[in-house]
Short mmCIF file of C-alpha atoms in Angstrom, two decimals:
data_model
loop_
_atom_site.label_atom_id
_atom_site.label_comp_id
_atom_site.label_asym_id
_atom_site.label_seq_id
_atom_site.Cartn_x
_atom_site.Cartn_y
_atom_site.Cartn_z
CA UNK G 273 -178.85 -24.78 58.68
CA UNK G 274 -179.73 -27.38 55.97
CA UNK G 275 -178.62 -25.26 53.34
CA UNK G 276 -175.11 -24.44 55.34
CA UNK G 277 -174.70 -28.56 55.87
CA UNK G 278 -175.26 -29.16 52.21
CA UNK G 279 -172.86 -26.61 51.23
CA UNK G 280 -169.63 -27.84 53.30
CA UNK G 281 -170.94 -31.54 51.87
CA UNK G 282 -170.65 -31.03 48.83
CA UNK G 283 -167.64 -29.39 49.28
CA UNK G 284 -165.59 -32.13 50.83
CA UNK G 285 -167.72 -34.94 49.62
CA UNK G 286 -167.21 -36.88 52.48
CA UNK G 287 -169.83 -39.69 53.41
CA UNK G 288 -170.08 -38.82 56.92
CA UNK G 289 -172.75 -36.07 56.57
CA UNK G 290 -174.12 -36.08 59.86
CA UNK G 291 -170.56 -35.48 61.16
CA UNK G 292 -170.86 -32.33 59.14
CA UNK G 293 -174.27 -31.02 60.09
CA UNK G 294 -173.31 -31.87 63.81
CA UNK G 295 -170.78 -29.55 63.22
CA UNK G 296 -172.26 -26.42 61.35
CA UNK G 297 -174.81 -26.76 63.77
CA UNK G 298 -172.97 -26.09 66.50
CA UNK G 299 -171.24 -23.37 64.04
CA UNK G 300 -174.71 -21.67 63.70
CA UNK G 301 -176.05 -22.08 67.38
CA UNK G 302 -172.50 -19.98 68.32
CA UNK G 303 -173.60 -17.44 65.04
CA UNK G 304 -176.83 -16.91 66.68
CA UNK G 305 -176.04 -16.81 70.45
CA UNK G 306 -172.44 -14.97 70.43
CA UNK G 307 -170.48 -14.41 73.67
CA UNK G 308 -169.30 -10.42 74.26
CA UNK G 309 -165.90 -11.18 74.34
CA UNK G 310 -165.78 -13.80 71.56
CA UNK G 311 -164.08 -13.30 68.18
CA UNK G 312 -165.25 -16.09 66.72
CA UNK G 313 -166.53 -16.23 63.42
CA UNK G 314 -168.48 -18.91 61.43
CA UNK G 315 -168.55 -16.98 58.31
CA UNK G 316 -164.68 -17.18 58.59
CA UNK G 317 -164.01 -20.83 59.46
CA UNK G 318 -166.28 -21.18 56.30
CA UNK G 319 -163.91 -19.42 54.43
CA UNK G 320 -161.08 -21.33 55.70
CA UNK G 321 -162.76 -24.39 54.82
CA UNK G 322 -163.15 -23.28 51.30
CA UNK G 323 -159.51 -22.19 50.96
CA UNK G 324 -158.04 -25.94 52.45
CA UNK G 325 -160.30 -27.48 49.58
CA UNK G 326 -158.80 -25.63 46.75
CA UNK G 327 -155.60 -25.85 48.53
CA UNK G 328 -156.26 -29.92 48.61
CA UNK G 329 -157.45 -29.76 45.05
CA UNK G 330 -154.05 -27.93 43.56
CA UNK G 331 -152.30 -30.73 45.06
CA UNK G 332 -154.26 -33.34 43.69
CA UNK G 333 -153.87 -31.63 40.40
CA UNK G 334 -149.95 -31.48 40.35
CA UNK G 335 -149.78 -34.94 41.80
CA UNK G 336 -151.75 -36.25 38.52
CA UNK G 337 -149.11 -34.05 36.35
CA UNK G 338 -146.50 -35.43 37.94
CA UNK G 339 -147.80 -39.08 37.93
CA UNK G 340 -148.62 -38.27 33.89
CA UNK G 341 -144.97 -36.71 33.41
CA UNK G 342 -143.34 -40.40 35.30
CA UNK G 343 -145.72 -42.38 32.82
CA UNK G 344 -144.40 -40.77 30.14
CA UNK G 345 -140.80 -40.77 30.75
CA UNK G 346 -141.14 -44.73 30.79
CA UNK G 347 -142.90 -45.19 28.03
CA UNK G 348 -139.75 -43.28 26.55
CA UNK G 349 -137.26 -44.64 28.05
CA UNK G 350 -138.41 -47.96 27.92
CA UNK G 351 -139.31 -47.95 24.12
CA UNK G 352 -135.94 -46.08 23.32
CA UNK G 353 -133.53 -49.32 24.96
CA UNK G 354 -136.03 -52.01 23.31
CA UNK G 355 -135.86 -50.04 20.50
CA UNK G 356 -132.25 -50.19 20.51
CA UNK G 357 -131.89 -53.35 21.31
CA UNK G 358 -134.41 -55.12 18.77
CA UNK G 359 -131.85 -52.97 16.04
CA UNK G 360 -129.12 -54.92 17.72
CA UNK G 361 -130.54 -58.20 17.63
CA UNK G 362 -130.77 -57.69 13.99
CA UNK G 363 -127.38 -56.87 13.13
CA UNK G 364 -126.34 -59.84 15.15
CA UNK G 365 -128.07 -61.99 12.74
CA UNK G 366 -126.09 -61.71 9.74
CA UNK G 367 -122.60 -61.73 11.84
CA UNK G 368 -123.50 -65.21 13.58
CA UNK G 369 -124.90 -66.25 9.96
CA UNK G 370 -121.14 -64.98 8.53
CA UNK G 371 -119.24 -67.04 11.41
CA UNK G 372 -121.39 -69.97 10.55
CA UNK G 373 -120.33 -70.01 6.82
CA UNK G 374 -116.54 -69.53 8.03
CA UNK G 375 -116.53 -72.42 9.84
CA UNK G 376 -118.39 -74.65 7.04
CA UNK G 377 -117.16 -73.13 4.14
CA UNK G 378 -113.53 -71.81 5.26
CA UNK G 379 -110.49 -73.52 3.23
CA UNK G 380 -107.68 -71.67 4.53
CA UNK G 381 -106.24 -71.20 7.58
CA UNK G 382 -106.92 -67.84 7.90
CA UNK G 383 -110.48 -68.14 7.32
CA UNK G 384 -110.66 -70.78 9.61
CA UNK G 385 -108.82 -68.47 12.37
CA UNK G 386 -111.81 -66.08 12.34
CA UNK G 387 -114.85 -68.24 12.21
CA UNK G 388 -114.70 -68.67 16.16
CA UNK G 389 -114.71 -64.82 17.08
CA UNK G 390 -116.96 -63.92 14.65
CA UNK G 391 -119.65 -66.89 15.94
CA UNK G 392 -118.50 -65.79 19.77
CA UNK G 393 -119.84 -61.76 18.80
CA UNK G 394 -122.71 -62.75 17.02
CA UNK G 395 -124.31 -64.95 19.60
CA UNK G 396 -123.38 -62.49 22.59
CA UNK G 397 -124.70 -59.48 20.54
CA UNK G 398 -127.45 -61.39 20.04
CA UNK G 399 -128.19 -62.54 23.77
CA UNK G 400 -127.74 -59.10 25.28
CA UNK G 401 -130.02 -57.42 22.91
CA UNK G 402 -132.70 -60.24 23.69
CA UNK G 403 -132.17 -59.63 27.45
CA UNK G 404 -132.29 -55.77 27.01
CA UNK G 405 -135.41 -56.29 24.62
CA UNK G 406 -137.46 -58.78 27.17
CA UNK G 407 -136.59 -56.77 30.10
CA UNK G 408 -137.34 -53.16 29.10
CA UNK G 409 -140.84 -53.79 26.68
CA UNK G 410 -141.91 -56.67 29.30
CA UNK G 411 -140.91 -54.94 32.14
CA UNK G 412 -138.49 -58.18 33.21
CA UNK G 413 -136.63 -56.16 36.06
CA UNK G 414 -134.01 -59.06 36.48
CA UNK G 415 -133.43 -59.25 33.01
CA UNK G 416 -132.83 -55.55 32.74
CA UNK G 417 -130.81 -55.53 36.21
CA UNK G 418 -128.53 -58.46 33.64
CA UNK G 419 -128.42 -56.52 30.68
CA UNK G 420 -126.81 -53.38 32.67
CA UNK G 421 -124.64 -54.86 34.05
CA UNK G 422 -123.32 -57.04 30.67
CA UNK G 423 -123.66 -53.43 29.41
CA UNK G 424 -121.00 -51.82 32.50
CA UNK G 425 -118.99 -54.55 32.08
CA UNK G 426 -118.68 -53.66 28.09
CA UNK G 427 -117.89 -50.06 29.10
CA UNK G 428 -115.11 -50.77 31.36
CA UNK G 429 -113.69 -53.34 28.98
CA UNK G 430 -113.86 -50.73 25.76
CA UNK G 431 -112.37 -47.95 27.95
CA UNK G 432 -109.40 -50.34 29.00
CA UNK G 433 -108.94 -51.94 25.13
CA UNK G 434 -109.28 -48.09 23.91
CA UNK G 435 -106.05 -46.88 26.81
CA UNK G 436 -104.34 -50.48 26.12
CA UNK G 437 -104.79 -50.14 22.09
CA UNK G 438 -103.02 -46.09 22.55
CA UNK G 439 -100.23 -47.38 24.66
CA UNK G 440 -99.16 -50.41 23.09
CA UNK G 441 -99.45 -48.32 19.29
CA UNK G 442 -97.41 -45.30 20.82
CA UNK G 443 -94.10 -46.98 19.57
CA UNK G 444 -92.41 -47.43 16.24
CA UNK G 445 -92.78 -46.08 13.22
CA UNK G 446 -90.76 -46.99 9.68
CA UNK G 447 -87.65 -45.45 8.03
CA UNK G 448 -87.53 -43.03 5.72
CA UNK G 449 -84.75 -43.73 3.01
CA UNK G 450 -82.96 -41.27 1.15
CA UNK G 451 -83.76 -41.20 -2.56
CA UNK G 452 -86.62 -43.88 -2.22
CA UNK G 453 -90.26 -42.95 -1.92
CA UNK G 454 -90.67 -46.38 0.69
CA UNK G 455 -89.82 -46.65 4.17
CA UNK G 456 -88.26 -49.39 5.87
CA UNK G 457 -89.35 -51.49 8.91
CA UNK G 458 -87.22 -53.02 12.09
CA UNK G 459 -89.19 -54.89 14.06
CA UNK G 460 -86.79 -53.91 17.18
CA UNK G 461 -88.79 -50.12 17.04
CA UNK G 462 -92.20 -51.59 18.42
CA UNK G 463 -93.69 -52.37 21.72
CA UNK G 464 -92.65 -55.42 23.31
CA UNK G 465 -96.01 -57.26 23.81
CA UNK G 466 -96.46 -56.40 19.88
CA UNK G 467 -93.40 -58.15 18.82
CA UNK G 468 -94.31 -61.48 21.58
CA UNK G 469 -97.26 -61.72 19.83
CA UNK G 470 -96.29 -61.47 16.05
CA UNK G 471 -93.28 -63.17 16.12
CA UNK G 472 -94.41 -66.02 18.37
CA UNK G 473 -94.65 -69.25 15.73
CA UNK G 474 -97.56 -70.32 15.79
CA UNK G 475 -99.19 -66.66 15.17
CA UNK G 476 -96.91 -66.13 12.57
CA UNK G 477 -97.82 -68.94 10.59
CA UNK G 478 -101.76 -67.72 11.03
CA UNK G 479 -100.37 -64.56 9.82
CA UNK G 480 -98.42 -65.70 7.29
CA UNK G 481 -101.31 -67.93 5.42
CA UNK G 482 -103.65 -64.27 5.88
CA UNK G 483 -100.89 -62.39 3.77
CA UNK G 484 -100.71 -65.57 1.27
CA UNK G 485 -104.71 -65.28 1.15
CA UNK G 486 -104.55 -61.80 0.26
CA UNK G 487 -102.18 -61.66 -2.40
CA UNK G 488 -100.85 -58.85 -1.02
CA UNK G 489 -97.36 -59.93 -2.84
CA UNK G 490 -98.94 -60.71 -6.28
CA UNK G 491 -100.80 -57.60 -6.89
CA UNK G 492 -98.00 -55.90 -5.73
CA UNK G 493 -96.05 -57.72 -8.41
CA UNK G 494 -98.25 -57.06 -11.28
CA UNK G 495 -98.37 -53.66 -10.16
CA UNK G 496 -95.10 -52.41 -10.31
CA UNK G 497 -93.65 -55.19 -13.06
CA UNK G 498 -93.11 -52.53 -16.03
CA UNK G 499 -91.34 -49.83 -13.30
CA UNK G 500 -87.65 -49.30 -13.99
CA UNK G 501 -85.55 -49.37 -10.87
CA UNK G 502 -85.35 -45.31 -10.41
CA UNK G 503 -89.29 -45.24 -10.65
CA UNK G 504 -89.76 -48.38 -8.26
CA UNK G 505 -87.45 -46.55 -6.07
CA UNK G 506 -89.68 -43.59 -5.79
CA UNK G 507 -92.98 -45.82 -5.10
CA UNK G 508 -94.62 -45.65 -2.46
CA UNK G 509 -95.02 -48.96 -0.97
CA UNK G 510 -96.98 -49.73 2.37
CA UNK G 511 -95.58 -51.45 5.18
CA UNK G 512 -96.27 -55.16 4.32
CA UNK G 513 -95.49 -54.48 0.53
CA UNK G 514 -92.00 -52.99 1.87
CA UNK G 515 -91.44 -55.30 4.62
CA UNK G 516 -92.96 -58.48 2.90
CA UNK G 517 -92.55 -58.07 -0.85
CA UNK G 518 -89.05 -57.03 -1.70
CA UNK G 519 -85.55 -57.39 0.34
CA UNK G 520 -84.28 -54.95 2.37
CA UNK G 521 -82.87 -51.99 1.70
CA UNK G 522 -79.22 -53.50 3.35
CA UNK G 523 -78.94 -56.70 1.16
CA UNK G 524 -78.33 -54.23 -2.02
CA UNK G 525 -79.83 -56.67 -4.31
CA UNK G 526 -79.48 -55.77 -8.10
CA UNK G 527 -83.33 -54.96 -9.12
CA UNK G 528 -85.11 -57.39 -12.34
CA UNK G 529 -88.24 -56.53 -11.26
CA UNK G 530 -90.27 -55.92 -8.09
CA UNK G 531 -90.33 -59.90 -6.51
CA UNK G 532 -87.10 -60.33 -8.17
CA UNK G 533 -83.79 -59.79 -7.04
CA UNK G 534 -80.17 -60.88 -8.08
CA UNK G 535 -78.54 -61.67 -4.63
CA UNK G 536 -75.13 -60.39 -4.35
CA UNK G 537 -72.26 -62.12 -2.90
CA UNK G 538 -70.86 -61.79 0.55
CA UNK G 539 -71.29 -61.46 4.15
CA UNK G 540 -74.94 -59.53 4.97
CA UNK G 541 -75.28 -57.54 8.20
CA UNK G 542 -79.42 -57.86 7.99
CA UNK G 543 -80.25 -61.78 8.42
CA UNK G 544 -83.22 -60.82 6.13
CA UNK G 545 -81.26 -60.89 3.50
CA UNK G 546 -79.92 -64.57 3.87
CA UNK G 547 -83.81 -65.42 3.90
CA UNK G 548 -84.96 -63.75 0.81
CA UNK G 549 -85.89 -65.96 -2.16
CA UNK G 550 -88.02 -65.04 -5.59
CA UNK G 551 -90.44 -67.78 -4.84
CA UNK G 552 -93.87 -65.98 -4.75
CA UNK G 553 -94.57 -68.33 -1.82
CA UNK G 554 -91.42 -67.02 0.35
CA UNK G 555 -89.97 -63.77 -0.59
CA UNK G 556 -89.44 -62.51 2.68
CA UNK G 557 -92.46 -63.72 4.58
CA UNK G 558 -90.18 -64.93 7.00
CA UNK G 559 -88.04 -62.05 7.22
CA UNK G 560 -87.61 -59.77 10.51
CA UNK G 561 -88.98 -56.86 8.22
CA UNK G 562 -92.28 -58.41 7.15
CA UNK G 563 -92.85 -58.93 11.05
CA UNK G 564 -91.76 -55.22 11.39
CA UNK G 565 -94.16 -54.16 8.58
CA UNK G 566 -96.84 -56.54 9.67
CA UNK G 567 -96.89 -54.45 12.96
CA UNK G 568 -97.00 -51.16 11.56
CA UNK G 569 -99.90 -51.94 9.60
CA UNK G 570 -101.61 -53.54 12.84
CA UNK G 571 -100.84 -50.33 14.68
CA UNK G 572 -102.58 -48.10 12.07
CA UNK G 573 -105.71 -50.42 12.00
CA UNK G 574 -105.26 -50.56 16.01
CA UNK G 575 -105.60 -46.51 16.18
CA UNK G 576 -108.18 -46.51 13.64
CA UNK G 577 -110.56 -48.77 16.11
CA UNK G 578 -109.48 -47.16 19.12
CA UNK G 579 -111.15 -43.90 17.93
CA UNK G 580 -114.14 -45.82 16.59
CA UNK G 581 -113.79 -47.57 20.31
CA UNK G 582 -114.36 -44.01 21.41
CA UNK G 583 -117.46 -43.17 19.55
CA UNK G 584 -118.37 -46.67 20.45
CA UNK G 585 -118.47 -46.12 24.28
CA UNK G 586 -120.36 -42.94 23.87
CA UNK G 587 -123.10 -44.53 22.34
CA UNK G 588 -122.94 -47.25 25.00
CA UNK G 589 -122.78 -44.70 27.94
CA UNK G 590 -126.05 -43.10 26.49
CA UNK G 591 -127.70 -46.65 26.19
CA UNK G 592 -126.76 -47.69 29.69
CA UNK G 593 -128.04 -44.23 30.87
CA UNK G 594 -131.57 -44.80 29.43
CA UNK G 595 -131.32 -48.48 30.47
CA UNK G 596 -131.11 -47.41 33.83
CA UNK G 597 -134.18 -45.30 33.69
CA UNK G 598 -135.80 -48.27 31.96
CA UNK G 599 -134.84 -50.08 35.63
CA UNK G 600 -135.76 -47.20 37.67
CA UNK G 601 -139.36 -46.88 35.85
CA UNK G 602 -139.70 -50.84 36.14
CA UNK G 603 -139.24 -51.08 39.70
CA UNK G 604 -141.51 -48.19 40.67
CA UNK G 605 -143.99 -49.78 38.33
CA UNK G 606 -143.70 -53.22 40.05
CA UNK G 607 -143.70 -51.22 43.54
CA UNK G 608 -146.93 -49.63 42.43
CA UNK G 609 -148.62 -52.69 41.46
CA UNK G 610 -147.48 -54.77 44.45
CA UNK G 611 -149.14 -51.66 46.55
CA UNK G 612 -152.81 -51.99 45.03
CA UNK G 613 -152.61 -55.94 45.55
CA UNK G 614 -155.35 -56.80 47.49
#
């Protein structure tokens, strides 16, 4: 009997032994003084007993693997978006540095115009990565529950610039000439909230001092000064050279040189040619075509970033994805811990 109640002890190493000899006592007392029409078997229940230990030991076992397998998708998922984020915070060091120096150092207006913007990315990159960075190594729940939702917000915002920046770019295009390797550039062809924008004064003289800043005009200029007219004719020009840098096609200006033209007498059908001068600092910066050309080249560099938008939100999707295992993994942690408080 001893032997019997140390066996189902050990097994089930539960303190209340005399429970447990109690009961294989009464096990063997029925072993040795069986009733005829009793199929009961101590030898059996035994067995049974045996079987619900291993049974309760399998699922101890997978609940550890499981409990190992949860541990170790935080630590991933959680070292992944700080990870992220601390690479983040680090580009948005030299960007806020940049605006910084635009705003101290900018002369011209067009500087100046981009010192703001620059300062306004750089200190927001710089916040959300810090927020992302606290919240996911230091297990900061609110600051992680913050950071996805800056980081929805920026998804929602990138897929509605990326549809705006395709449907507002759909329309226009230039000119082709016959017998000239340039195209010309009405500003009528393009979206409506393009040409509000651009030709709006106050923008336009922004724009204006940017094109000025650029010399866009004088290297174009020294350039093309040895071509003859027949191989200046066959150049080909981009759309703020063409719309910017010479007159337009309709004046019929006699060619000396690619910034100068002999205007002709008589009545003009293109206003544009009534504001042309050779003055480096006019040309046709004020002319309907440099606005025309101004907005082709905008739409090309608004395509451009609205595929790099694309990419963009992709990566963002995946970081918000892990982020929000991060969140998952940090509230079940601070569930767990809350549990075992005494």
């Amino acid at each position: 009997m001893h032997k019997t109640c140390k066996r189902v002890t050990v097994i089930f190493r539960w303190p209340p032994q005399n429970f447990l000899c109690i009961f294989v006592s009464l096990l063997n007392l029925s072993y040795l003084n069986p009733r005829p029409d009793s199929s009961f078997s101590p030898n059996l229940l035994l067995f049974q007993l045996f079987s619900l230990e291993f049974s309760l030991s399998q699922q101890k076992t997978k609940k550890k693997t499981n409990s190992k397998a949860e541990a170790m998708a935080f630590r991933v998922s959680n070292n992944l978006v700080g990870i992220l984020n601390f690479i983040t915070f680090l580009l948005s060091i030299p960007i806020l540095a940049a605006g910084i120096w635009l705003r101290r150092e900018g002369v011209t207006e067009c500087e100046k115009f981009l010192d703001t913007p620059v300062i306004v990315i750089g200190v927001f990159l710089m916040v959300v990565s810090l927020a992302g960075l606290i919240g996911a190594c230091c297990r900061v729940t609110w600051l992680l529950w913050l950071y996805l939702v800056v980081m929805f917000l920026l998804i929602v915002l990138g897929l509605v610039f990326t549809i705006f920046a395709f449907a507002v770019t759909n329309k226009g295009a230039g000119e082709a000439l016959s017998g000239k390797g340039y195209k010309e550039y009405r500003l009528g062809d393009y979206s409506d909230w393009l040409q509000k924008r651009v030709t709006n004064q106050k923008n336009w003289n922004k724009i204006k001092s940017c094109l000025a800043d650029s010399k866009v005009c004088t290297d174009f200029h020294e350039k093309y000064l040895n071509d003859t007219v027949t191989e200046f004719y066959q150049e080909h020009l981009s759309a703020v050279q063409s719309g910017c840098c010479k007159p337009s096609n309709d004046c019929q200006f006699t060619y000396g040189g690619p910034t100068n033209w002999t205007k002709e007498n008589g009545v003009f059908t293109n206003s544009d040619c009534n504001l042309w001068a050779n003055d480096p600092k006019t040309l046709c910066f004020n002319c309907q075509s440099c606005k025309a050309g101004f907005i082709d080249n905008l739409k090309s560099s608004w395509k451009k970033v609205a595929i790099v938008n694309i990419v963009f939100l992709v990566f963002l999707i995946v970081v918000y994805s892990v982020g929000c295992c991060a969140f998952r993994n940090n509230r079940r942690e601070n569930a767990y811990h809350q549990a075992w408080k005494p």
